[in-house]
């Protein structure tokens, strides 16, 4: 098992503007938390933090993200877009497309996306995206995007409670992949996202529409203690929000929340 090596990554990224702003750590609580500390002390756009292992990897809704050493990619980016938070709703969908592009470029197979932030392969969770914002008045002062991908995990690398719902690239294909190559490709992809955050929004959302498993599916919306609400998802809007129809025909735009896919009709 090879530990993540900063020198190898820097060589793969030679000449890339973000190649000299990498922090490759052996072990950290959470790369997102470390990124926030760096951002608070002024780290520039394009600072990248990777860890071989996380001891308190975090997911959405205060869930943990299982992050064993030697097998996964746990990476966070500091971005500093000049924008209001409401102008960045499409950012996580764009990142999802970037992750799919990177996995496809290195591994030759394209994961799917389950709204809002899960990477799916073979019907199981391959990873996820955690985007966090910090504000300066009304404006965004920085954005941290953390991405976790299960790459070379064997079934025994997952705890019992994840064994039926999580997978890795190696488990789906029988092939071990280079974490360095995938990290380098993802860094290149995230630079493209950063450069095209507004100018390429429509093109990325068109890709997202194809990659997103929810579109064309019957789903349940889960809202706290309330009974799940059945809806049909028929598309996304110009910001990446899900468009759903309720049983009574009412249309709703979902900008956040938790959904489960019941049945896909197309
Ligand atoms: C989710 O599945 O809800 C999102 C998972 C995000 C995990 C990544 S791993 C790198 C970064 N650091 C964290 O603590 N979380 C994200």
PDB file of N, CA and C in Angstrom, residues 2 5 8 11 16 19 23 35 43 80 86 115 134 148 152 155 187 197 203 214 230 245-246 257 260 262 266:
ATOM      1  N   UNK A   2       0.704   2.111  -1.022  1.00  0.00           N
ATOM      2  CA  UNK A   2       1.549   3.303  -1.136  1.00  0.00           C
ATOM      3  C   UNK A   2       0.870   4.489  -0.464  1.00  0.00           C
ATOM      4  N   UNK A   5       1.910  10.725  -1.897  1.00  0.00           N
ATOM      5  CA  UNK A   5       3.230  11.351  -1.900  1.00  0.00           C
ATOM      6  C   UNK A   5       3.145  12.705  -2.618  1.00  0.00           C
ATOM      7  N   UNK A   8       5.241  13.117  -5.902  1.00  0.00           N
ATOM      8  CA  UNK A   8       4.670  12.463  -7.096  1.00  0.00           C
ATOM      9  C   UNK A   8       3.553  13.343  -7.673  1.00  0.00           C
ATOM     10  N   UNK A  11       4.893  16.374  -9.415  1.00  0.00           N
ATOM     11  CA  UNK A  11       5.460  16.042 -10.719  1.00  0.00           C
ATOM     12  C   UNK A  11       4.342  15.852 -11.749  1.00  0.00           C
ATOM     13  N   UNK A  16       1.211  23.217 -13.755  1.00  0.00           N
ATOM     14  CA  UNK A  16      -0.185  23.590 -13.464  1.00  0.00           C
ATOM     15  C   UNK A  16      -0.187  24.655 -12.375  1.00  0.00           C
ATOM     16  N   UNK A  19      -0.358  23.364  -8.895  1.00  0.00           N
ATOM     17  CA  UNK A  19       0.591  22.293  -8.506  1.00  0.00           C
ATOM     18  C   UNK A  19       1.533  22.694  -7.387  1.00  0.00           C
ATOM     19  N   UNK A  23      -1.063  20.673  -0.200  1.00  0.00           N
ATOM     20  CA  UNK A  23      -0.675  20.153   1.120  1.00  0.00           C
ATOM     21  C   UNK A  23      -1.095  18.691   1.138  1.00  0.00           C
ATOM     22  N   UNK A  35      -8.645  22.890   5.558  1.00  0.00           N
ATOM     23  CA  UNK A  35      -8.756  23.910   4.501  1.00  0.00           C
ATOM     24  C   UNK A  35      -9.344  25.204   5.067  1.00  0.00           C
ATOM     25  N   UNK A  43      -5.002  31.704   2.771  1.00  0.00           N
ATOM     26  CA  UNK A  43      -4.535  30.839   1.663  1.00  0.00           C
ATOM     27  C   UNK A  43      -5.287  31.197   0.382  1.00  0.00           C
ATOM     28  N   UNK A  80     -12.184  31.078  -4.185  1.00  0.00           N
ATOM     29  CA  UNK A  80     -12.599  32.410  -3.731  1.00  0.00           C
ATOM     30  C   UNK A  80     -13.372  33.121  -4.841  1.00  0.00           C
ATOM     31  N   UNK A  86     -26.253  33.008  -3.144  1.00  0.00           N
ATOM     32  CA  UNK A  86     -27.370  32.592  -4.011  1.00  0.00           C
ATOM     33  C   UNK A  86     -26.931  32.379  -5.454  1.00  0.00           C
ATOM     34  N   UNK A 115     -28.517  13.323  -6.601  1.00  0.00           N
ATOM     35  CA  UNK A 115     -28.701  14.663  -6.052  1.00  0.00           C
ATOM     36  C   UNK A 115     -28.855  14.577  -4.532  1.00  0.00           C
ATOM     37  N   UNK A 134     -17.968  30.357   3.458  1.00  0.00           N
ATOM     38  CA  UNK A 134     -17.741  31.328   4.528  1.00  0.00           C
ATOM     39  C   UNK A 134     -18.054  32.712   3.953  1.00  0.00           C
ATOM     40  N   UNK A 148     -14.670  13.088  -1.462  1.00  0.00           N
ATOM     41  CA  UNK A 148     -14.155  11.791  -1.017  1.00  0.00           C
ATOM     42  C   UNK A 148     -14.523  10.738  -2.047  1.00  0.00           C
ATOM     43  N   UNK A 152      -9.512   2.172  -3.885  1.00  0.00           N
ATOM     44  CA  UNK A 152      -8.980   0.803  -3.857  1.00  0.00           C
ATOM     45  C   UNK A 152      -9.483  -0.001  -2.663  1.00  0.00           C
ATOM     46  N   UNK A 155     -13.912  -5.008   0.264  1.00  0.00           N
ATOM     47  CA  UNK A 155     -15.103  -5.026   1.134  1.00  0.00           C
ATOM     48  C   UNK A 155     -14.730  -4.923   2.612  1.00  0.00           C
ATOM     49  N   UNK A 187      -7.717  17.605  -9.762  1.00  0.00           N
ATOM     50  CA  UNK A 187      -7.235  18.988  -9.559  1.00  0.00           C
ATOM     51  C   UNK A 187      -7.365  19.768 -10.877  1.00  0.00           C
ATOM     52  N   UNK A 197     -16.776  28.896 -13.722  1.00  0.00           N
ATOM     53  CA  UNK A 197     -17.874  28.821 -12.742  1.00  0.00           C
ATOM     54  C   UNK A 197     -19.152  29.502 -13.249  1.00  0.00           C
ATOM     55  N   UNK A 203     -23.201  24.621 -19.805  1.00  0.00           N
ATOM     56  CA  UNK A 203     -22.619  23.400 -20.378  1.00  0.00           C
ATOM     57  C   UNK A 203     -22.475  22.319 -19.300  1.00  0.00           C
ATOM     58  N   UNK A 214     -31.411  11.032 -10.553  1.00  0.00           N
ATOM     59  CA  UNK A 214     -32.756  11.384 -10.085  1.00  0.00           C
ATOM     60  C   UNK A 214     -33.703  11.726 -11.229  1.00  0.00           C
ATOM     61  N   UNK A 230     -44.158  11.438  -1.911  1.00  0.00           N
ATOM     62  CA  UNK A 230     -43.813  10.883  -3.233  1.00  0.00           C
ATOM     63  C   UNK A 230     -43.887  11.952  -4.324  1.00  0.00           C
ATOM     64  N   UNK A 245     -42.686  16.944  -9.728  1.00  0.00           N
ATOM     65  CA  UNK A 245     -44.153  17.113  -9.691  1.00  0.00           C
ATOM     66  C   UNK A 245     -44.702  16.252  -8.567  1.00  0.00           C
ATOM     67  N   UNK A 246     -45.638  16.844  -7.815  1.00  0.00           N
ATOM     68  CA  UNK A 246     -46.332  16.116  -6.760  1.00  0.00           C
ATOM     69  C   UNK A 246     -47.504  15.350  -7.369  1.00  0.00           C
ATOM     70  N   UNK A 257     -32.096  19.262   0.552  1.00  0.00           N
ATOM     71  CA  UNK A 257     -32.930  18.271   1.212  1.00  0.00           C
ATOM     72  C   UNK A 257     -32.449  16.867   0.963  1.00  0.00           C
ATOM     73  N   UNK A 260     -34.950   9.934  -1.686  1.00  0.00           N
ATOM     74  CA  UNK A 260     -34.535   8.575  -2.056  1.00  0.00           C
ATOM     75  C   UNK A 260     -35.226   8.211  -3.358  1.00  0.00           C
ATOM     76  N   UNK A 262     -37.055   5.798  -5.844  1.00  0.00           N
ATOM     77  CA  UNK A 262     -37.885   4.601  -5.720  1.00  0.00           C
ATOM     78  C   UNK A 262     -37.841   3.770  -6.986  1.00  0.00           C
ATOM     79  N   UNK A 266     -37.175   6.257 -16.958  1.00  0.00           N
ATOM     80  CA  UNK A 266     -36.474   6.430 -18.248  1.00  0.00           C
ATOM     81  C   UNK A 266     -34.988   6.157 -18.062  1.00  0.00           C
TER      82      UNK A 266
END
